[in-house]
Phi, psi and omega in degrees: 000133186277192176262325164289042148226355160251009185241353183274325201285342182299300182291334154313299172319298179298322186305326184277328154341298200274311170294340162303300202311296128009291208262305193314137182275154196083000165332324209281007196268331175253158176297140180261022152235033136342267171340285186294330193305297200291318178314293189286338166294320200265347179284308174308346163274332186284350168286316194300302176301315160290322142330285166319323185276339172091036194252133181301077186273023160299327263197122172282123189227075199345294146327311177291312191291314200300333186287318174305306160313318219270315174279329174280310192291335154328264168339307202272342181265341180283289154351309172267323159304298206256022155275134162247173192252300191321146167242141178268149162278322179287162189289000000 
């Protein structure tokens, strides 16, 4: 991985972090640094899977950016669904 594909996947990350955060109802139930952590992870799978995919991530790449968003907007909607705020009492 080149460094314009980690520093694309970086920015990806947060931004969809931050904008999930934003956009989803229930927002307010995960920690946003949550949000950006699950964000900036799932872009870095999505470099990995466009890599995998045989797609040029040396490169700022369009296709490579779209997989990213696409697995950080995943992630992050997966994410922000299933926080609860609420603590369980049991042990």
């Amino acid at each position: 991985m080149s460094i314009t594909g980690l520093v694309t996947a970086l920015l990806v990350g947060v931004t969809i972090g931050l904008l999930g955060r934003l956009i989803i109802p229930g927002r307010r139930e995960a920690p946003i640094w949550l949000t950006v952590a699950v964000g900036v992870v799932a872009a870095l799978a999505g470099t990995i899977v466009a890599r995998l995919a045989g797609v040029d991530t040396h490169a700022l790449n369009l296709l490579a950016v779209i997989i990213e968003v696409g697995l950080a907007g995943i992630a992050v909607v997966l994410v922000v669904a299933t926080a609860r705020s609420e603590r369980s009492d049991s042990p």
